[in-house]
């Protein structure tokens, strides 16, 4: 007795649609009358769309379905698609390399955004708003340091780094106190536990 195993069948172009969709697309592809073929293709798009209701909110949902139809037919289906029909070459085309913004960061544990904030704060007019921002930046620097280094750090080191990164434009009152290390670490641990659902 011969058994019909999936391993001996034709490989599915898009396995998520299943073998029945593959057979239906093959049938649509073989329809000789163009008008009937177009009508059957539109019906196939409806069926394929119903199989993936979670994708309806995705932009160009219909476009994706028509592309999938072409792919399942191995690009042999000859229909009047409302979108440009993809080819095997465009499908296999390698993406263009992305250009990365390469910039030097003096202290990687603080990050580029902190450096930008420091430069912005240094340009501000003297006053309460500037002082509040500097204090927030200093606290965030301490938190970032502890995130990456997990060791004790004094406020003096943060103040020194802040002054250095601002090229001496920001001077901090050394009597000012930043958030306690143990409090920052406790908050970080609590946030991680919430994310893990504990």
GROMACS .gro file of N, CA, C and O in nm, residues 40-124:
model
  340
   40UNK      N    1  -1.166   3.393  -0.991
   40UNK     CA    2  -1.121   3.290  -0.895
   40UNK      C    3  -1.008   3.344  -0.809
   40UNK      O    4  -1.000   3.315  -0.689
   41UNK      N    5  -0.918   3.425  -0.868
   41UNK     CA    6  -0.807   3.483  -0.792
   41UNK      C    7  -0.858   3.577  -0.684
   41UNK      O    8  -0.809   3.577  -0.570
   42UNK      N    9  -0.960   3.658  -0.718
   42UNK     CA   10  -1.019   3.749  -0.618
   42UNK      C   11  -1.084   3.670  -0.504
   42UNK      O   12  -1.074   3.708  -0.387
   43UNK      N   13  -1.148   3.559  -0.539
   43UNK     CA   14  -1.207   3.472  -0.436
   43UNK      C   15  -1.098   3.414  -0.346
   43UNK      O   16  -1.114   3.405  -0.224
   44UNK      N   17  -0.984   3.377  -0.407
   44UNK     CA   18  -0.870   3.322  -0.331
   44UNK      C   19  -0.816   3.426  -0.233
   44UNK      O   20  -0.784   3.393  -0.119
   45UNK      N   21  -0.810   3.552  -0.277
   45UNK     CA   22  -0.762   3.660  -0.189
   45UNK      C   23  -0.853   3.671  -0.067
   45UNK      O   24  -0.807   3.688   0.046
   46UNK      N   25  -0.985   3.659  -0.090
   46UNK     CA   26  -1.080   3.664   0.021
   46UNK      C   27  -1.058   3.551   0.120
   46UNK      O   28  -1.059   3.572   0.242
   47UNK      N   29  -1.035   3.430   0.068
   47UNK     CA   30  -1.012   3.313   0.154
   47UNK      C   31  -0.882   3.330   0.233
   47UNK      O   32  -0.876   3.307   0.354
   48UNK      N   33  -0.776   3.372   0.164
   48UNK     CA   34  -0.646   3.391   0.229
   48UNK      C   35  -0.654   3.500   0.336
   48UNK      O   36  -0.592   3.489   0.442
   49UNK      N   37  -0.733   3.605   0.309
   49UNK     CA   38  -0.750   3.712   0.407
   49UNK      C   39  -0.823   3.664   0.530
   49UNK      O   40  -0.789   3.702   0.643
   50UNK      N   41  -0.925   3.577   0.511
   50UNK     CA   42  -1.000   3.522   0.624
   50UNK      C   43  -0.913   3.431   0.711
   50UNK      O   44  -0.939   3.415   0.829
   51UNK      N   45  -0.811   3.373   0.650
   51UNK     CA   46  -0.721   3.286   0.727
   51UNK      C   47  -0.626   3.365   0.816
   51UNK      O   48  -0.568   3.311   0.909
   52UNK      N   49  -0.608   3.494   0.784
   52UNK     CA   50  -0.516   3.578   0.860
   52UNK      C   51  -0.584   3.707   0.909
   52UNK      O   52  -0.541   3.817   0.873
   53UNK      N   53  -0.688   3.696   0.989
   53UNK     CA   54  -0.760   3.817   1.033
   53UNK      C   55  -0.674   3.911   1.117
   53UNK      O   56  -0.695   4.031   1.119
   54UNK      N   57  -0.571   3.854   1.183
   54UNK     CA   58  -0.483   3.935   1.267
   54UNK      C   59  -0.397   4.032   1.184
   54UNK      O   60  -0.342   4.127   1.239
   55UNK      N   61  -0.388   4.007   1.054
   55UNK     CA   62  -0.306   4.094   0.969
   55UNK      C   63  -0.386   4.208   0.906
   55UNK      O   64  -0.330   4.290   0.835
   56UNK      N   65  -0.515   4.212   0.932
   56UNK     CA   66  -0.600   4.313   0.868
   56UNK      C   67  -0.559   4.455   0.904
   56UNK      O   68  -0.583   4.548   0.826
   57UNK      N   69  -0.499   4.474   1.021
   57UNK     CA   70  -0.457   4.608   1.064
   57UNK      C   71  -0.322   4.648   1.005
   57UNK      O   72  -0.280   4.762   1.017
   58UNK      N   73  -0.254   4.551   0.943
   58UNK     CA   74  -0.123   4.579   0.883
   58UNK      C   75  -0.144   4.662   0.757
   58UNK      O   76  -0.233   4.635   0.678
   59UNK      N   77  -0.059   4.766   0.742
   59UNK     CA   78  -0.071   4.848   0.622
   59UNK      C   79  -0.038   4.762   0.500
   59UNK      O   80   0.045   4.672   0.505
   60UNK      N   81  -0.107   4.791   0.390
   60UNK     CA   82  -0.089   4.715   0.265
   60UNK      C   83  -0.124   4.568   0.281
   60UNK      O   84  -0.061   4.480   0.221
   61UNK      N   85  -0.226   4.539   0.363
   61UNK     CA   86  -0.267   4.400   0.387
   61UNK      C   87  -0.304   4.331   0.256
   61UNK      O   88  -0.258   4.221   0.226
   62UNK      N   89  -0.388   4.398   0.176
   62UNK     CA   90  -0.433   4.340   0.047
   62UNK      C   91  -0.314   4.319  -0.047
   62UNK      O   92  -0.305   4.218  -0.117
   63UNK      N   93  -0.222   4.416  -0.046
   63UNK     CA   94  -0.104   4.406  -0.131
   63UNK      C   95  -0.024   4.281  -0.097
   63UNK      O   96   0.020   4.207  -0.185
   64UNK      N   97  -0.009   4.256   0.032
   64UNK     CA   98   0.065   4.137   0.077
   64UNK      C   99  -0.003   4.009   0.029
   64UNK      O  100   0.063   3.915  -0.013
   65UNK      N  101  -0.136   4.008   0.038
   65UNK     CA  102  -0.210   3.888  -0.006
   65UNK      C  103  -0.189   3.860  -0.154
   65UNK      O  104  -0.170   3.745  -0.195
   66UNK      N  105  -0.195   3.965  -0.237
   66UNK     CA  106  -0.173   3.947  -0.381
   66UNK      C  107  -0.030   3.899  -0.409
   66UNK      O  108  -0.007   3.816  -0.497
   67UNK      N  109   0.066   3.951  -0.333
   67UNK     CA  110   0.205   3.905  -0.346
   67UNK      C  111   0.216   3.758  -0.307
   67UNK      O  112   0.286   3.680  -0.372
   68UNK      N  113   0.145   3.720  -0.198
   68UNK     CA  114   0.148   3.580  -0.153
   68UNK      C  115   0.086   3.488  -0.258
   68UNK      O  116   0.136   3.377  -0.280
   69UNK      N  117  -0.021   3.536  -0.321
   69UNK     CA  118  -0.086   3.456  -0.426
   69UNK      C  119   0.012   3.428  -0.540
   69UNK      O  120   0.023   3.314  -0.588
   70UNK      N  121   0.086   3.530  -0.580
   70UNK     CA  122   0.186   3.513  -0.687
   70UNK      C  123   0.295   3.415  -0.643
   70UNK      O  124   0.337   3.328  -0.720
   71UNK      N  125   0.336   3.427  -0.517
   71UNK     CA  126   0.443   3.341  -0.464
   71UNK      C  127   0.397   3.195  -0.457
   71UNK      O  128   0.472   3.104  -0.495
   72UNK      N  129   0.275   3.173  -0.408
   72UNK     CA  130   0.222   3.036  -0.397
   72UNK      C  131   0.211   2.970  -0.534
   72UNK      O  132   0.234   2.851  -0.550
   73UNK      N  133   0.179   3.052  -0.637
   73UNK     CA  134   0.166   2.997  -0.773
   73UNK      C  135   0.302   2.983  -0.842
   73UNK      O  136   0.309   2.950  -0.960
   74UNK      N  137   0.408   3.009  -0.768
   74UNK     CA  138   0.544   3.005  -0.824
   74UNK      C  139   0.558   3.107  -0.937
   74UNK      O  140   0.626   3.082  -1.037
   75UNK      N  141   0.486   3.218  -0.923
   75UNK     CA  142   0.488   3.331  -1.018
   75UNK      C  143   0.435   3.292  -1.157
   75UNK      O  144   0.467   3.356  -1.255
   76UNK      N  145   0.352   3.186  -1.161
   76UNK     CA  146   0.299   3.139  -1.290
   76UNK      C  147   0.157   3.188  -1.314
   76UNK      O  148   0.107   3.174  -1.424
   77UNK      N  149   0.092   3.241  -1.212
   77UNK     CA  150  -0.048   3.283  -1.229
   77UNK      C  151  -0.053   3.411  -1.311
   77UNK      O  152   0.016   3.508  -1.282
   78UNK      N  153  -0.132   3.409  -1.416
   78UNK     CA  154  -0.144   3.524  -1.507
   78UNK      C  155  -0.280   3.591  -1.482
   78UNK      O  156  -0.382   3.546  -1.535
   79UNK      N  157  -0.279   3.695  -1.399
   79UNK     CA  158  -0.403   3.762  -1.361
   79UNK      C  159  -0.385   3.913  -1.366
   79UNK      O  160  -0.273   3.962  -1.373
   80UNK      N  161  -0.497   3.984  -1.361
   80UNK     CA  162  -0.494   4.131  -1.357
   80UNK      C  163  -0.492   4.174  -1.210
   80UNK      O  164  -0.596   4.201  -1.150
   81UNK      N  165  -0.374   4.178  -1.154
   81UNK     CA  166  -0.359   4.214  -1.013
   81UNK      C  167  -0.369   4.366  -0.997
   81UNK      O  168  -0.322   4.442  -1.082
   82UNK      N  169  -0.432   4.412  -0.888
   82UNK     CA  170  -0.440   4.557  -0.866
   82UNK      C  171  -0.306   4.617  -0.824
   82UNK      O  172  -0.294   4.738  -0.809
   83UNK      N  173  -0.207   4.532  -0.803
   83UNK     CA  174  -0.074   4.578  -0.761
   83UNK      C  175   0.032   4.523  -0.856
   83UNK      O  176   0.008   4.423  -0.923
   84UNK      N  177   0.149   4.586  -0.860
   84UNK     CA  178   0.256   4.531  -0.945
   84UNK      C  179   0.290   4.388  -0.901
   84UNK      O  180   0.306   4.363  -0.781
   85UNK      N  181   0.295   4.297  -0.997
   85UNK     CA  182   0.321   4.156  -0.964
   85UNK      C  183   0.470   4.140  -0.935
   85UNK      O  184   0.555   4.177  -1.016
   86UNK      N  185   0.503   4.081  -0.818
   86UNK     CA  186   0.645   4.062  -0.786
   86UNK      C  187   0.707   3.953  -0.872
   86UNK      O  188   0.635   3.868  -0.927
   87UNK      N  189   0.837   3.956  -0.881
   87UNK     CA  190   0.909   3.851  -0.955
   87UNK      C  191   1.003   3.781  -0.858
   87UNK      O  192   1.029   3.831  -0.748
   88UNK      N  193   1.055   3.669  -0.901
   88UNK     CA  194   1.148   3.594  -0.817
   88UNK      C  195   1.273   3.677  -0.789
   88UNK      O  196   1.331   3.672  -0.680
   89UNK      N  197   1.315   3.757  -0.888
   89UNK     CA  198   1.434   3.841  -0.871
   89UNK      C  199   1.414   3.946  -0.762
   89UNK      O  200   1.502   3.968  -0.678
   90UNK      N  201   1.295   4.011  -0.763
   90UNK     CA  202   1.271   4.114  -0.662
   90UNK      C  203   1.258   4.051  -0.524
   90UNK      O  204   1.295   4.112  -0.423
   91UNK      N  205   1.208   3.928  -0.519
   91UNK     CA  206   1.192   3.858  -0.391
   91UNK      C  207   1.327   3.821  -0.332
   91UNK      O  208   1.348   3.828  -0.211
   92UNK      N  209   1.420   3.781  -0.418
   92UNK     CA  210   1.553   3.739  -0.372
   92UNK      C  211   1.652   3.855  -0.363
   92UNK      O  212   1.769   3.833  -0.330
   93UNK      N  213   1.606   3.975  -0.397
   93UNK     CA  214   1.695   4.091  -0.396
   93UNK      C  215   1.743   4.120  -0.254
   93UNK      O  216   1.663   4.124  -0.160
   94UNK      N  217   1.871   4.137  -0.239
   94UNK     CA  218   1.928   4.165  -0.106
   94UNK      C  219   1.894   4.308  -0.065
   94UNK      O  220   1.899   4.399  -0.148
   95UNK      N  221   1.859   4.330   0.061
   95UNK     CA  222   1.830   4.466   0.104
   95UNK      C  223   1.954   4.553   0.099
   95UNK      O  224   2.066   4.504   0.114
   96UNK      N  225   1.931   4.682   0.076
   96UNK     CA  226   2.045   4.775   0.071
   96UNK      C  227   2.102   4.790   0.212
   96UNK      O  228   2.028   4.792   0.309
   97UNK      N  229   2.235   4.799   0.222
   97UNK     CA  230   2.295   4.812   0.355
   97UNK      C  231   2.249   4.941   0.423
   97UNK      O  232   2.235   5.045   0.358
   98UNK      N  233   2.223   4.929   0.552
   98UNK     CA  234   2.179   5.046   0.628
   98UNK      C  235   2.299   5.130   0.669
   98UNK      O  236   2.404   5.076   0.703
   99UNK      N  237   2.281   5.260   0.664
   99UNK     CA  238   2.390   5.347   0.708
   99UNK      C  239   2.369   5.377   0.857
   99UNK      O  240   2.260   5.412   0.899
  100UNK      N  241   2.471   5.355   0.933
  100UNK     CA  242   2.464   5.378   1.076
  100UNK      C  243   2.529   5.511   1.110
  100UNK      O  244   2.631   5.549   1.051
  101UNK      N  245   2.469   5.578   1.205
  101UNK     CA  246   2.523   5.705   1.251
  101UNK      C  247   2.637   5.675   1.348
  101UNK      O  248   2.614   5.644   1.465
  102UNK      N  249   2.757   5.680   1.296
  102UNK     CA  250   2.873   5.647   1.379
  102UNK      C  251   2.922   5.775   1.447
  102UNK      O  252   2.964   5.869   1.382
  103UNK      N  253   2.911   5.775   1.578
  103UNK     CA  254   2.958   5.891   1.652
  103UNK      C  255   3.031   5.843   1.777
  103UNK      O  256   3.000   5.738   1.831
  104UNK      N  257   3.127   5.920   1.817
  104UNK     CA  258   3.205   5.881   1.934
  104UNK      C  259   3.130   5.921   2.062
  104UNK      O  260   3.073   6.029   2.071
  105UNK      N  261   3.130   5.830   2.158
  105UNK     CA  262   3.069   5.855   2.288
  105UNK      C  263   3.179   5.843   2.393
  105UNK      O  264   3.247   5.741   2.400
  106UNK      N  265   3.196   5.949   2.469
  106UNK     CA  266   3.306   5.950   2.566
  106UNK      C  267   3.287   5.844   2.673
  106UNK      O  268   3.376   5.765   2.700
  107UNK      N  269   3.168   5.841   2.733
  107UNK     CA  270   3.137   5.740   2.834
  107UNK      C  271   3.018   5.658   2.784
  107UNK      O  272   2.904   5.704   2.787
  108UNK      N  273   3.046   5.538   2.737
  108UNK     CA  274   2.940   5.457   2.674
  108UNK      C  275   2.827   5.422   2.770
  108UNK      O  276   2.713   5.406   2.729
  109UNK      N  277   2.856   5.412   2.901
  109UNK     CA  278   2.750   5.375   2.995
  109UNK      C  279   2.648   5.487   3.013
  109UNK      O  280   2.536   5.462   3.059
  110UNK      N  281   2.682   5.610   2.975
  110UNK     CA  282   2.583   5.718   2.981
  110UNK      C  283   2.502   5.727   2.852
  110UNK      O  284   2.385   5.759   2.853
  111UNK      N  285   2.567   5.698   2.741
  111UNK     CA  286   2.498   5.702   2.612
  111UNK      C  287   2.500   5.839   2.547
  111UNK      O  288   2.530   5.940   2.609
  112UNK      N  289   2.467   5.841   2.419
  112UNK     CA  290   2.472   5.964   2.339
  112UNK      C  291   2.361   6.061   2.377
  112UNK      O  292   2.381   6.182   2.376
  113UNK      N  293   2.244   6.009   2.414
  113UNK     CA  294   2.131   6.097   2.447
  113UNK      C  295   2.164   6.183   2.568
  113UNK      O  296   2.134   6.303   2.571
  114UNK      N  297   2.229   6.123   2.668
  114UNK     CA  298   2.268   6.200   2.788
  114UNK      C  299   2.364   6.311   2.749
  114UNK      O  300   2.352   6.425   2.795
  115UNK      N  301   2.460   6.280   2.662
  115UNK     CA  302   2.555   6.382   2.617
  115UNK      C  303   2.482   6.497   2.547
  115UNK      O  304   2.514   6.614   2.571
  116UNK      N  305   2.385   6.463   2.465
  116UNK     CA  306   2.309   6.567   2.396
  116UNK      C  307   2.229   6.653   2.494
  116UNK      O  308   2.221   6.774   2.480
  117UNK      N  309   2.173   6.587   2.596
  117UNK     CA  310   2.097   6.660   2.698
  117UNK      C  311   2.187   6.755   2.777
  117UNK      O  312   2.148   6.867   2.809
  118UNK      N  313   2.309   6.707   2.805
  118UNK     CA  314   2.404   6.791   2.880
  118UNK      C  315   2.439   6.916   2.799
  118UNK      O  316   2.441   7.027   2.851
  119UNK      N  317   2.465   6.898   2.668
  119UNK     CA  318   2.499   7.013   2.583
  119UNK      C  319   2.382   7.111   2.573
  119UNK      O  320   2.402   7.233   2.572
  120UNK      N  321   2.260   7.055   2.570
  120UNK     CA  322   2.140   7.140   2.564
  120UNK      C  323   2.125   7.219   2.694
  120UNK      O  324   2.096   7.339   2.692
  121UNK      N  325   2.146   7.151   2.805
  121UNK     CA  326   2.133   7.215   2.936
  121UNK      C  327   2.238   7.325   2.953
  121UNK      O  328   2.212   7.430   3.012
  122UNK      N  329   2.359   7.300   2.901
  122UNK     CA  330   2.468   7.397   2.913
  122UNK      C  331   2.435   7.527   2.840
  122UNK      O  332   2.480   7.635   2.879
  123UNK      N  333   2.353   7.518   2.733
  123UNK     CA  334   2.317   7.637   2.655
  123UNK      C  335   2.202   7.717   2.716
  123UNK      O  336   2.176   7.830   2.677
  124UNK      N  337   2.132   7.658   2.812
  124UNK     CA  338   2.015   7.725   2.871
  124UNK      C  339   2.054   7.844   2.958
  124UNK      O  340   2.167   7.851   3.009
   0.00000   0.00000   0.00000
